[in-house]
CSV table of C-alpha atoms in Angstrom, one decimal:
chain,number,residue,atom,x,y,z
D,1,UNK,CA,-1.8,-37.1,-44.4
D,2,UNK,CA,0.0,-34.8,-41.7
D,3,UNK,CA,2.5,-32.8,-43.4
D,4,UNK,CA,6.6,-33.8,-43.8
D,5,UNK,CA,8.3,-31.7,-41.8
D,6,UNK,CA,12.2,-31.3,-41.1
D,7,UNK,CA,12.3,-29.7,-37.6
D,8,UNK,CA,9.9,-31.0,-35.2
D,9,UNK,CA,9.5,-31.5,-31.3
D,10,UNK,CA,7.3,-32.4,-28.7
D,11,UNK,CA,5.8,-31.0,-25.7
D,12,UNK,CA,4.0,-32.7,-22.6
D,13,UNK,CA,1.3,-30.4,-21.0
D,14,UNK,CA,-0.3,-31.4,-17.6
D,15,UNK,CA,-1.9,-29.1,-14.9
D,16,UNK,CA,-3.5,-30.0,-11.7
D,17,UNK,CA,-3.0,-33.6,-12.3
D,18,UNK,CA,-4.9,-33.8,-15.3
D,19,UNK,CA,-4.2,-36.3,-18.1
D,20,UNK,CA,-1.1,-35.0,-20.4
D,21,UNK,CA,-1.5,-33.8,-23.9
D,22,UNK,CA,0.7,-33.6,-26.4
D,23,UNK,CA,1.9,-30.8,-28.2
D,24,UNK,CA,3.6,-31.2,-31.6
D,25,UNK,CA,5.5,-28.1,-33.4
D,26,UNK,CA,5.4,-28.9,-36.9
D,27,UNK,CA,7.5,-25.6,-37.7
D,28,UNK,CA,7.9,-22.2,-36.0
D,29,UNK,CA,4.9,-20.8,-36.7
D,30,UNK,CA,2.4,-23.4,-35.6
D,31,UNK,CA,1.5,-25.8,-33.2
D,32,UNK,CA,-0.7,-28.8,-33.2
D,33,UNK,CA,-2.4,-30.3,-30.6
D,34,UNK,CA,-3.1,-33.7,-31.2
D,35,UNK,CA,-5.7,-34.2,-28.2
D,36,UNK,CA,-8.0,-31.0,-29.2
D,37,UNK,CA,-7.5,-31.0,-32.7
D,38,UNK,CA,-6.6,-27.6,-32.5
D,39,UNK,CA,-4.0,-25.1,-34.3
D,40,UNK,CA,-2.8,-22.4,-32.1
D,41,UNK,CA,-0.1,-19.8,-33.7
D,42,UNK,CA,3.2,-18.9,-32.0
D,43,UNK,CA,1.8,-15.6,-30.7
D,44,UNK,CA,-0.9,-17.1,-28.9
D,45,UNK,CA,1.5,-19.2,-27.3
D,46,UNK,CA,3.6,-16.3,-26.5
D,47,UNK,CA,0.6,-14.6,-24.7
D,48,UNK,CA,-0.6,-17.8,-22.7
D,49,UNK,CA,3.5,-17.7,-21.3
D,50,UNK,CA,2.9,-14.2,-20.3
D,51,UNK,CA,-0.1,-15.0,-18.4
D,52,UNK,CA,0.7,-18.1,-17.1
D,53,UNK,CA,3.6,-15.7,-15.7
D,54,UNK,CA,1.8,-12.7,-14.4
D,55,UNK,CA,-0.9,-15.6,-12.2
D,56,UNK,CA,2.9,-17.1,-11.5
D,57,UNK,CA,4.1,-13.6,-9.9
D,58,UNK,CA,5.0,-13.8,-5.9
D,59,UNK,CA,2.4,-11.5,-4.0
D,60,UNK,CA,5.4,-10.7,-1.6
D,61,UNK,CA,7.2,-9.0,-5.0
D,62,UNK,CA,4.7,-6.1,-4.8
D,63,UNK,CA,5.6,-5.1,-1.2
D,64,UNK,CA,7.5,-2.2,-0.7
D,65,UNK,CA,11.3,-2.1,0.7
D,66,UNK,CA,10.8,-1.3,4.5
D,67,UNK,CA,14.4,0.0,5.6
D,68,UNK,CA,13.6,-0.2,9.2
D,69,UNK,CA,11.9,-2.8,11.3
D,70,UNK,CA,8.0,-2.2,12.5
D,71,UNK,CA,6.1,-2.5,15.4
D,72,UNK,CA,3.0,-2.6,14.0
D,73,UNK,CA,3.1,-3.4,9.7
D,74,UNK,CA,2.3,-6.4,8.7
D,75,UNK,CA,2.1,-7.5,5.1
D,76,UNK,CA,-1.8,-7.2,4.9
D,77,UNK,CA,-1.3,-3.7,5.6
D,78,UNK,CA,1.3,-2.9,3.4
D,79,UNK,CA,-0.5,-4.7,0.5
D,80,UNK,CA,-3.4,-2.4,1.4
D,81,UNK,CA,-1.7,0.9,1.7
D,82,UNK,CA,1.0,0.7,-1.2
D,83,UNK,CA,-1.8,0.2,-3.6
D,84,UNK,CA,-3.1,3.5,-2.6
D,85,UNK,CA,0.1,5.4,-2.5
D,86,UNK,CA,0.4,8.6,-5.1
D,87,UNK,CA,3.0,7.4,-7.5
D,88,UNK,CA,5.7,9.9,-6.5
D,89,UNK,CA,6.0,7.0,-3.6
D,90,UNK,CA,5.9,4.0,-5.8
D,91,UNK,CA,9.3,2.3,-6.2
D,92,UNK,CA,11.1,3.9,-2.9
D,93,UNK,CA,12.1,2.2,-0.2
D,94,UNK,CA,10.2,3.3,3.2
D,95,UNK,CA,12.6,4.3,5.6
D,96,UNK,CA,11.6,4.9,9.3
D,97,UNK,CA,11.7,8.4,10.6
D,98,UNK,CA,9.8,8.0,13.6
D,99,UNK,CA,8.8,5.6,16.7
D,100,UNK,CA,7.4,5.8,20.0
D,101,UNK,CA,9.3,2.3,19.9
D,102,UNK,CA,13.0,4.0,19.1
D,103,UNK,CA,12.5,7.7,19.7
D,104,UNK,CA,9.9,7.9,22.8
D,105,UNK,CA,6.8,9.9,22.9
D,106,UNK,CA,7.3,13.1,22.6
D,107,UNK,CA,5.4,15.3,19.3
D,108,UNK,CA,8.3,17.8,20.0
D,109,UNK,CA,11.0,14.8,18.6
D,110,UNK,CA,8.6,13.6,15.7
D,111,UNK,CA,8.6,17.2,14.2
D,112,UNK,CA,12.6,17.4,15.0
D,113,UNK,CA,13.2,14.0,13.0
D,114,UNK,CA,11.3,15.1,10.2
D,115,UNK,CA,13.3,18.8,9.9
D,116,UNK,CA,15.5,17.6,7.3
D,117,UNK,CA,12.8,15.2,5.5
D,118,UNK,CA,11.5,16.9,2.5
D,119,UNK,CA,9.3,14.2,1.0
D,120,UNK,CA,6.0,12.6,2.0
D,121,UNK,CA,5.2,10.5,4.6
D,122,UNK,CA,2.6,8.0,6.1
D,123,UNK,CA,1.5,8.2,9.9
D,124,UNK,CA,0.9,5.2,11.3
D,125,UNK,CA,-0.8,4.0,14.9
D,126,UNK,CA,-1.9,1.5,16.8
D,127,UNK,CA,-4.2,2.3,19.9
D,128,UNK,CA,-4.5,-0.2,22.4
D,129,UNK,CA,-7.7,-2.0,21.1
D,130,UNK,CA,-4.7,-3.3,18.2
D,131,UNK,CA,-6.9,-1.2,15.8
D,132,UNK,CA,-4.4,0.4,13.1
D,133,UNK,CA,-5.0,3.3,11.1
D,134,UNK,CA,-3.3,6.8,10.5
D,135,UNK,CA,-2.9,9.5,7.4
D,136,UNK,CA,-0.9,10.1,4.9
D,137,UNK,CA,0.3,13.8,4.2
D,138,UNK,CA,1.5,15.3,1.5
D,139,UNK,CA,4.1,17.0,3.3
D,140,UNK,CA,6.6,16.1,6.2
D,141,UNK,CA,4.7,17.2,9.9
D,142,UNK,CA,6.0,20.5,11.2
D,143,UNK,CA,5.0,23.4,13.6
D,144,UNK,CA,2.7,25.9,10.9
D,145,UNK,CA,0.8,29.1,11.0
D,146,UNK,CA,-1.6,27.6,8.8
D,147,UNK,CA,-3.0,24.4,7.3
D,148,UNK,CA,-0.6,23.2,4.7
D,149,UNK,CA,-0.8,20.2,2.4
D,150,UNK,CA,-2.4,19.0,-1.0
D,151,UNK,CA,-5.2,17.0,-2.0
D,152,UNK,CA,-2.9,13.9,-2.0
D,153,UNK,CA,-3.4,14.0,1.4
D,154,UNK,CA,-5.6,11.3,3.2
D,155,UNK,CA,-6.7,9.2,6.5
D,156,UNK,CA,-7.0,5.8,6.4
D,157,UNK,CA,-8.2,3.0,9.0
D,158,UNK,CA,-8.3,-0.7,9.1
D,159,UNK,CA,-10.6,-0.9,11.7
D,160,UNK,CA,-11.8,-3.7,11.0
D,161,UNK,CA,-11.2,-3.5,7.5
D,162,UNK,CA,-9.2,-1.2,4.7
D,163,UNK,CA,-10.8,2.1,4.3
D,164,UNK,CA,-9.6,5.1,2.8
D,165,UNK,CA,-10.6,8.3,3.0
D,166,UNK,CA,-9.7,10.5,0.2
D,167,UNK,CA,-10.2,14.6,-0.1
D,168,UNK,CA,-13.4,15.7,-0.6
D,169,UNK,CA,-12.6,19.1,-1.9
D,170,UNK,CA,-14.9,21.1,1.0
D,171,UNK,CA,-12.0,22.4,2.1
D,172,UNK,CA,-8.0,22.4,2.3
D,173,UNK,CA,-8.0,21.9,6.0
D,174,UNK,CA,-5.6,18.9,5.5
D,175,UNK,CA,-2.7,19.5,8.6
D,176,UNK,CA,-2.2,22.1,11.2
D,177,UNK,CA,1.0,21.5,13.4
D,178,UNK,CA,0.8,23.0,16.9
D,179,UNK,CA,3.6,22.7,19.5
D,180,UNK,CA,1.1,20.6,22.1
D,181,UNK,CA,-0.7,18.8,19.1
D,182,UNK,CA,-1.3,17.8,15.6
D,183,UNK,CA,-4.4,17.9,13.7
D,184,UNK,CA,-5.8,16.7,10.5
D,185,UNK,CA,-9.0,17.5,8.5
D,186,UNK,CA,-11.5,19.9,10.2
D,187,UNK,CA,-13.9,22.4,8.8
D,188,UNK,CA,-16.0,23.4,11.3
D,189,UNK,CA,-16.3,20.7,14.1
D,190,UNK,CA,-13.8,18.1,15.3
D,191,UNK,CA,-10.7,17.0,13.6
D,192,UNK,CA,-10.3,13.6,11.2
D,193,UNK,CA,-7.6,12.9,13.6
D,194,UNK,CA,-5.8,14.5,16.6
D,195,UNK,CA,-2.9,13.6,18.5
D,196,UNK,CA,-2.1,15.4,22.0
D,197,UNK,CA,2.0,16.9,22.8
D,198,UNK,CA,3.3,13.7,24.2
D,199,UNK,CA,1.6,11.0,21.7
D,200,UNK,CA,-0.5,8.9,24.2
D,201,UNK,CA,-4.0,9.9,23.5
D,202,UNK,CA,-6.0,11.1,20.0
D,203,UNK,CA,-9.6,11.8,18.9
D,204,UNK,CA,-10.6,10.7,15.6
D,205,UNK,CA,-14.3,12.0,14.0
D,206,UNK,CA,-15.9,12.7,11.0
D,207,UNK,CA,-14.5,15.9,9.1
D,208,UNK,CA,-15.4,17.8,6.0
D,209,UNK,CA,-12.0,17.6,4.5
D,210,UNK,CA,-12.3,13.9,4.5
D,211,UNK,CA,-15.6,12.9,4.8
D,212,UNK,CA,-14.3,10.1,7.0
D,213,UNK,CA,-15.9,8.1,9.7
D,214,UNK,CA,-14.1,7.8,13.0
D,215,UNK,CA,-11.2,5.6,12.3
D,216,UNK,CA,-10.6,4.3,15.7
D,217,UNK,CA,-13.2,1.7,17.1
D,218,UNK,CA,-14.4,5.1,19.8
D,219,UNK,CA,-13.9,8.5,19.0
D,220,UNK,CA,-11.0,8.7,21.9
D,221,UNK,CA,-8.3,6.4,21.8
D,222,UNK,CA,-5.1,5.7,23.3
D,223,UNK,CA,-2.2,5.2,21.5
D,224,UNK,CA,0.0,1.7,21.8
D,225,UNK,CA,2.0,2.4,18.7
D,226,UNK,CA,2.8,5.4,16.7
D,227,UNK,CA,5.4,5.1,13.1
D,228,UNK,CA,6.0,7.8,10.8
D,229,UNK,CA,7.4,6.8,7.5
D,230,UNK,CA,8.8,8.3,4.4
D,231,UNK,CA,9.9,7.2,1.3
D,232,UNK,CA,13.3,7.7,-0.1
């Protein structure tokens, strides 16, 4: 004989078109499900909310605030990229320092834009094969005696798809900043990436400090698009 009860309700359940079944709480601690025959407590159905919540959750949540329009971002990218991101990033808007698109192409007016930027930022480019890839550095680009940077510091391609090339620890060649040109990774050979004084053409190869493969489609490219972010 099913137990007399004072407080009771009941509760459809249906998914994908599937036949109903029907819930009965029979007191706040336990349900009974008439169809399985099968008691499940209140904290299990507390946990099946929470995941029926989390598979719920719009992918469009986990993209980052972008501040600025951009010319060459989409949403697969910044799904990609965000995930990778050190978490002194996570949770900031990404505001746009600089564009060829708004600021022309001149390397001497990305290193002014970023004099007063004191946080890191993400290099981003499009050459004109629409293959997008770029670097993030540790450190806002300037003009430097030396290499500067950390090991947060890495390239990145999606050419054709999402690679990223972290530090390998060979060496801390991670940027150099030159007045006619700006380099990243080296160590004896040709850069991870370079771009020339006026940001139209770059080279991209394989570099100890990265261990990265080229990450244009041709080891010379020519540059459609160029964004520098950072995040504030």
């Amino acid at each position: 004989m099913a137990p007399k009860v004072d407080n009771w309700c009941v509760i459809y359940f249906a998914k994908n078109g599937e036949e109903p079944f029907v819930t009965v709480i029979f007191s706040g601690e336990k349900f009974y499900q008439k169809k399985h025959e099968q008691i499940i407590t209140a904290e299990d159905q507390k946990c099946r909310q929470s995941l029926c919540s989390l598979e719920d959750e719009e992918p469009e949540d986990l993209l980052p605030e972008l501040r600025d329009p951009s010319e060459i971002l989409l949403d697969q990218h910044l799904e990609r990229l965000v995930a990778h991101l050190p978490a002194q990033t996570q949770g900031y808007p990404w505001r746009l320092v600089y564009s060829t698109a708004v600021h022309g192409i001149s390397l001497r007016t990305l290193y002014s834009n970023m004099a007063s930027v004191d946080r890191p930022v993400l290099l981003v480019i499009k050459d004109m094969e629409n293959q997008v890839f770029g670097a993030f550095s540790s450190h806002p680009f300037r003009v430097s005696n030396s290499c500067y940077g950390t090991g947060e510091t890495f390239l990145y391609s999606f050419s054709p798809e999402f690679k990223m090339f972290s530090w390998t620890g060979e060496n801390s060649y991670f940027v150099k900043g030159f007045r006619d040109s700006l380099q990243l990774g080296g160590g004896g050979g040709p850069f991870g990436l370079w771009l020339d004084d006026d940001l139209n053409h770059g080279s991209s190869f394989s570099c100890s400090t990265f261990n990265n493969q080229p990450l244009s489609g041709h080891h010379d490219f020519a540059v459609q698009e160029l964004e520098v972010w950072t995040f504030e």
